[in-house]
Amino acid sequence: MTTPTSAPTGRTATALIRRALGWLESVPYWLLALPLRLAVATVFWNSGTSKLANWNTTIELFTEEYKVPVLPPEIAAYMAASIELTMPVLLVLGLLTRPAALVLLGMTAFIEIFVYPQAWPTHIQWAAMLLVLLCRGPGELSVDHFVRKRFEAAPR
């Protein structure tokens, strides 16, 4: 007569959970930061390229819908397009990541406060990704990391 296989005991289940948590916690930061960099860069890059696709429509949006305070619509459109086309490139390269994240975080806050306050569920996702990059940097797979290592290794 065979005995049925028993379900894992409490100790076995706890050990499995600890092992799984240990494995998850051992994932290197650079591997987590890379998709954050790519994801948030894609959002802003797509917005910038759509502005360039039809500049007349972009100016009209800044005039009629966005109504950015203080700045003339043309200046605001040029600034937005410039930021949206340069900062993502820096994020993807991991070059000046923290300043780029700060600029995009400021832009996100501006959009949330002055343009689309009802879009906070989307903006909080962007802000969360940008805050991680601002506080922890791009990780080891980045130009920033390479440059920092070169300066640390340079004779003084």
mmCIF file of C-alpha atoms in Angstrom:
data_model
loop_
_atom_site.group_PDB
_atom_site.id
_atom_site.type_symbol
_atom_site.label_atom_id
_atom_site.label_comp_id
_atom_site.label_asym_id
_atom_site.label_seq_id
_atom_site.Cartn_x
_atom_site.Cartn_y
_atom_site.Cartn_z
ATOM 1 C CA MET A 1 0.000 0.000 0.000
ATOM 2 C CA THR A 2 1.335 3.432 -0.926
ATOM 3 C CA THR A 3 0.888 6.504 1.159
ATOM 4 C CA PRO A 4 -0.276 9.653 -0.558
ATOM 5 C CA THR A 5 2.286 12.361 -1.010
ATOM 6 C CA SER A 6 1.704 14.905 1.674
ATOM 7 C CA ALA A 7 1.403 18.590 0.985
ATOM 8 C CA PRO A 8 4.463 20.644 1.875
ATOM 9 C CA THR A 9 4.744 21.286 5.551
ATOM 10 C CA GLY A 10 4.818 24.790 6.944
ATOM 11 C CA ARG A 11 8.604 24.639 7.177
ATOM 12 C CA THR A 12 8.996 23.546 3.571
ATOM 13 C CA ALA A 13 6.650 26.254 2.310
ATOM 14 C CA THR A 14 8.498 28.876 4.350
ATOM 15 C CA ALA A 15 11.825 27.682 2.973
ATOM 16 C CA LEU A 16 10.488 27.890 -0.593
ATOM 17 C CA ILE A 17 9.180 31.403 -0.016
ATOM 18 C CA ARG A 18 12.505 32.495 1.493
ATOM 19 C CA ARG A 19 14.391 31.002 -1.446
ATOM 20 C CA ALA A 20 12.106 32.750 -3.945
ATOM 21 C CA LEU A 21 12.454 36.073 -2.124
ATOM 22 C CA GLY A 22 16.221 35.651 -1.962
ATOM 23 C CA TRP A 23 16.340 35.016 -5.696
ATOM 24 C CA LEU A 24 14.160 38.070 -6.433
ATOM 25 C CA GLU A 25 16.226 40.288 -4.148
ATOM 26 C CA SER A 26 19.407 39.184 -5.896
ATOM 27 C CA VAL A 27 18.319 40.602 -9.268
ATOM 28 C CA PRO A 28 20.908 43.291 -10.051
ATOM 29 C CA TYR A 29 19.687 46.876 -10.023
ATOM 30 C CA TRP A 30 20.926 47.577 -13.564
ATOM 31 C CA LEU A 31 18.556 44.890 -14.837
ATOM 32 C CA LEU A 32 15.653 46.659 -13.134
ATOM 33 C CA ALA A 33 16.740 50.157 -14.177
ATOM 34 C CA LEU A 34 17.135 49.326 -17.868
ATOM 35 C CA PRO A 35 13.426 48.702 -18.573
ATOM 36 C CA LEU A 36 12.545 51.784 -16.501
ATOM 37 C CA ARG A 37 14.872 53.883 -18.645
ATOM 38 C CA LEU A 38 13.510 52.420 -21.874
ATOM 39 C CA ALA A 39 9.845 52.648 -20.851
ATOM 40 C CA VAL A 40 9.855 56.264 -19.746
ATOM 41 C CA ALA A 41 12.083 57.264 -22.663
ATOM 42 C CA THR A 42 9.604 55.710 -25.096
ATOM 43 C CA VAL A 43 6.684 57.691 -23.665
ATOM 44 C CA PHE A 44 8.412 61.030 -24.080
ATOM 45 C CA TRP A 45 10.116 60.168 -27.390
ATOM 46 C CA ASN A 46 6.760 59.208 -28.950
ATOM 47 C CA SER A 47 5.237 62.458 -27.761
ATOM 48 C CA GLY A 48 8.123 64.467 -29.205
ATOM 49 C CA THR A 49 8.033 62.762 -32.586
ATOM 50 C CA SER A 50 4.261 63.221 -32.820
ATOM 51 C CA LYS A 51 4.776 66.952 -32.272
ATOM 52 C CA LEU A 52 7.239 67.047 -35.180
ATOM 53 C CA ALA A 53 4.932 65.053 -37.441
ATOM 54 C CA ASN A 54 2.599 68.026 -37.819
ATOM 55 C CA TRP A 55 3.993 71.225 -36.355
ATOM 56 C CA ASN A 56 0.899 73.293 -37.250
ATOM 57 C CA THR A 57 -1.299 70.931 -35.264
ATOM 58 C CA THR A 58 1.179 71.060 -32.387
ATOM 59 C CA ILE A 59 1.014 74.867 -32.271
ATOM 60 C CA GLU A 60 -2.768 74.687 -32.400
ATOM 61 C CA LEU A 61 -2.814 72.217 -29.485
ATOM 62 C CA PHE A 62 -0.571 74.468 -27.420
ATOM 63 C CA THR A 63 -2.793 77.439 -28.286
ATOM 64 C CA GLU A 64 -6.249 75.925 -27.876
ATOM 65 C CA GLU A 65 -5.984 72.885 -25.609
ATOM 66 C CA TYR A 66 -2.838 72.954 -23.483
ATOM 67 C CA LYS A 67 -2.959 76.711 -22.773
ATOM 68 C CA VAL A 68 0.385 76.703 -20.976
ATOM 69 C CA PRO A 69 0.520 79.650 -18.568
ATOM 70 C CA VAL A 70 3.064 82.464 -18.995
ATOM 71 C CA LEU A 71 4.775 81.132 -22.163
ATOM 72 C CA PRO A 72 3.585 81.874 -25.688
ATOM 73 C CA PRO A 73 2.310 78.682 -27.368
ATOM 74 C CA GLU A 74 5.146 78.611 -29.937
ATOM 75 C CA ILE A 75 7.853 78.832 -27.256
ATOM 76 C CA ALA A 76 6.124 76.210 -25.110
ATOM 77 C CA ALA A 77 5.843 73.874 -28.109
ATOM 78 C CA TYR A 78 9.529 74.262 -28.992
ATOM 79 C CA MET A 79 10.553 73.689 -25.382
ATOM 80 C CA ALA A 80 8.339 70.618 -25.012
ATOM 81 C CA ALA A 81 9.524 69.074 -28.284
ATOM 82 C CA SER A 82 13.163 69.773 -27.437
ATOM 83 C CA ILE A 83 12.871 68.152 -24.021
ATOM 84 C CA GLU A 84 10.901 65.195 -25.362
ATOM 85 C CA LEU A 85 13.464 64.509 -28.085
ATOM 86 C CA THR A 86 16.677 64.966 -26.084
ATOM 87 C CA MET A 87 15.996 63.607 -22.597
ATOM 88 C CA PRO A 88 14.876 60.154 -23.823
ATOM 89 C CA VAL A 89 18.126 59.747 -25.762
ATOM 90 C CA LEU A 90 20.076 60.514 -22.590
ATOM 91 C CA LEU A 91 17.995 58.002 -20.615
ATOM 92 C CA VAL A 92 18.478 55.226 -23.146
ATOM 93 C CA LEU A 93 22.235 55.813 -23.161
ATOM 94 C CA GLY A 94 22.323 56.193 -19.411
ATOM 95 C CA LEU A 95 24.111 59.519 -19.915
ATOM 96 C CA LEU A 96 23.370 62.327 -17.448
ATOM 97 C CA THR A 97 20.548 60.095 -16.267
ATOM 98 C CA ARG A 98 19.765 61.913 -13.054
ATOM 99 C CA PRO A 99 19.544 65.389 -14.633
ATOM 100 C CA ALA A 100 17.452 63.972 -17.502
ATOM 101 C CA ALA A 101 15.122 62.250 -15.042
ATOM 102 C CA LEU A 102 14.798 65.484 -13.057
ATOM 103 C CA VAL A 103 13.910 67.476 -16.193
ATOM 104 C CA LEU A 104 11.290 64.906 -17.232
ATOM 105 C CA LEU A 105 9.933 64.737 -13.683
ATOM 106 C CA GLY A 106 9.529 68.522 -13.756
ATOM 107 C CA MET A 107 7.808 68.314 -17.118
ATOM 108 C CA THR A 108 5.500 65.585 -15.804
ATOM 109 C CA ALA A 109 4.595 67.716 -12.788
ATOM 110 C CA PHE A 110 3.950 70.713 -15.048
ATOM 111 C CA ILE A 111 1.685 68.668 -17.327
ATOM 112 C CA GLU A 112 -0.166 67.271 -14.330
ATOM 113 C CA ILE A 113 -0.689 70.635 -12.645
ATOM 114 C CA PHE A 114 -1.373 72.917 -15.613
ATOM 115 C CA VAL A 115 -2.476 70.824 -18.587
ATOM 116 C CA TYR A 116 -4.094 67.492 -17.664
ATOM 117 C CA PRO A 117 -4.752 67.288 -13.909
ATOM 118 C CA GLN A 118 -7.243 64.467 -14.444
ATOM 119 C CA ALA A 119 -4.505 62.248 -15.928
ATOM 120 C CA TRP A 120 -2.773 61.640 -12.594
ATOM 121 C CA PRO A 121 -2.944 57.800 -12.876
ATOM 122 C CA THR A 122 -0.680 57.969 -15.928
ATOM 123 C CA HIS A 123 1.506 60.742 -14.585
ATOM 124 C CA ILE A 124 2.109 58.971 -11.286
ATOM 125 C CA GLN A 125 3.463 55.990 -13.233
ATOM 126 C CA TRP A 126 5.882 58.229 -15.124
ATOM 127 C CA ALA A 127 6.841 59.974 -11.879
ATOM 128 C CA ALA A 128 7.489 56.654 -10.119
ATOM 129 C CA MET A 129 9.848 55.474 -12.858
ATOM 130 C CA LEU A 130 11.612 58.834 -12.979
ATOM 131 C CA LEU A 131 11.981 58.995 -9.190
ATOM 132 C CA VAL A 132 13.720 55.626 -9.126
ATOM 133 C CA LEU A 133 16.137 56.800 -11.827
ATOM 134 C CA LEU A 134 16.682 60.128 -10.091
ATOM 135 C CA CYS A 135 17.380 58.532 -6.704
ATOM 136 C CA ARG A 136 19.281 55.409 -7.771
ATOM 137 C CA GLY A 137 20.719 56.343 -11.153
ATOM 138 C CA PRO A 138 20.875 54.284 -14.340
ATOM 139 C CA GLY A 139 22.700 51.217 -13.020
ATOM 140 C CA GLU A 140 25.896 49.615 -14.246
ATOM 141 C CA LEU A 141 24.800 49.244 -17.863
ATOM 142 C CA SER A 142 25.135 52.944 -18.663
ATOM 143 C CA VAL A 143 27.495 55.614 -19.885
ATOM 144 C CA ASP A 144 27.197 57.291 -16.470
ATOM 145 C CA HIS A 145 28.576 54.189 -14.767
ATOM 146 C CA PHE A 146 31.441 53.914 -17.257
ATOM 147 C CA VAL A 147 32.374 57.580 -16.828
ATOM 148 C CA ARG A 148 32.214 57.372 -13.042
ATOM 149 C CA LYS A 149 34.469 54.303 -13.040
ATOM 150 C CA ARG A 150 36.974 56.085 -15.327
ATOM 151 C CA PHE A 151 37.128 59.093 -13.012
ATOM 152 C CA GLU A 152 37.471 56.907 -9.930
ATOM 153 C CA ALA A 153 40.335 55.007 -11.555
ATOM 154 C CA ALA A 154 42.119 58.155 -12.780
ATOM 155 C CA PRO A 155 45.259 59.113 -10.847
ATOM 156 C CA ARG A 156 44.890 62.185 -8.695
#
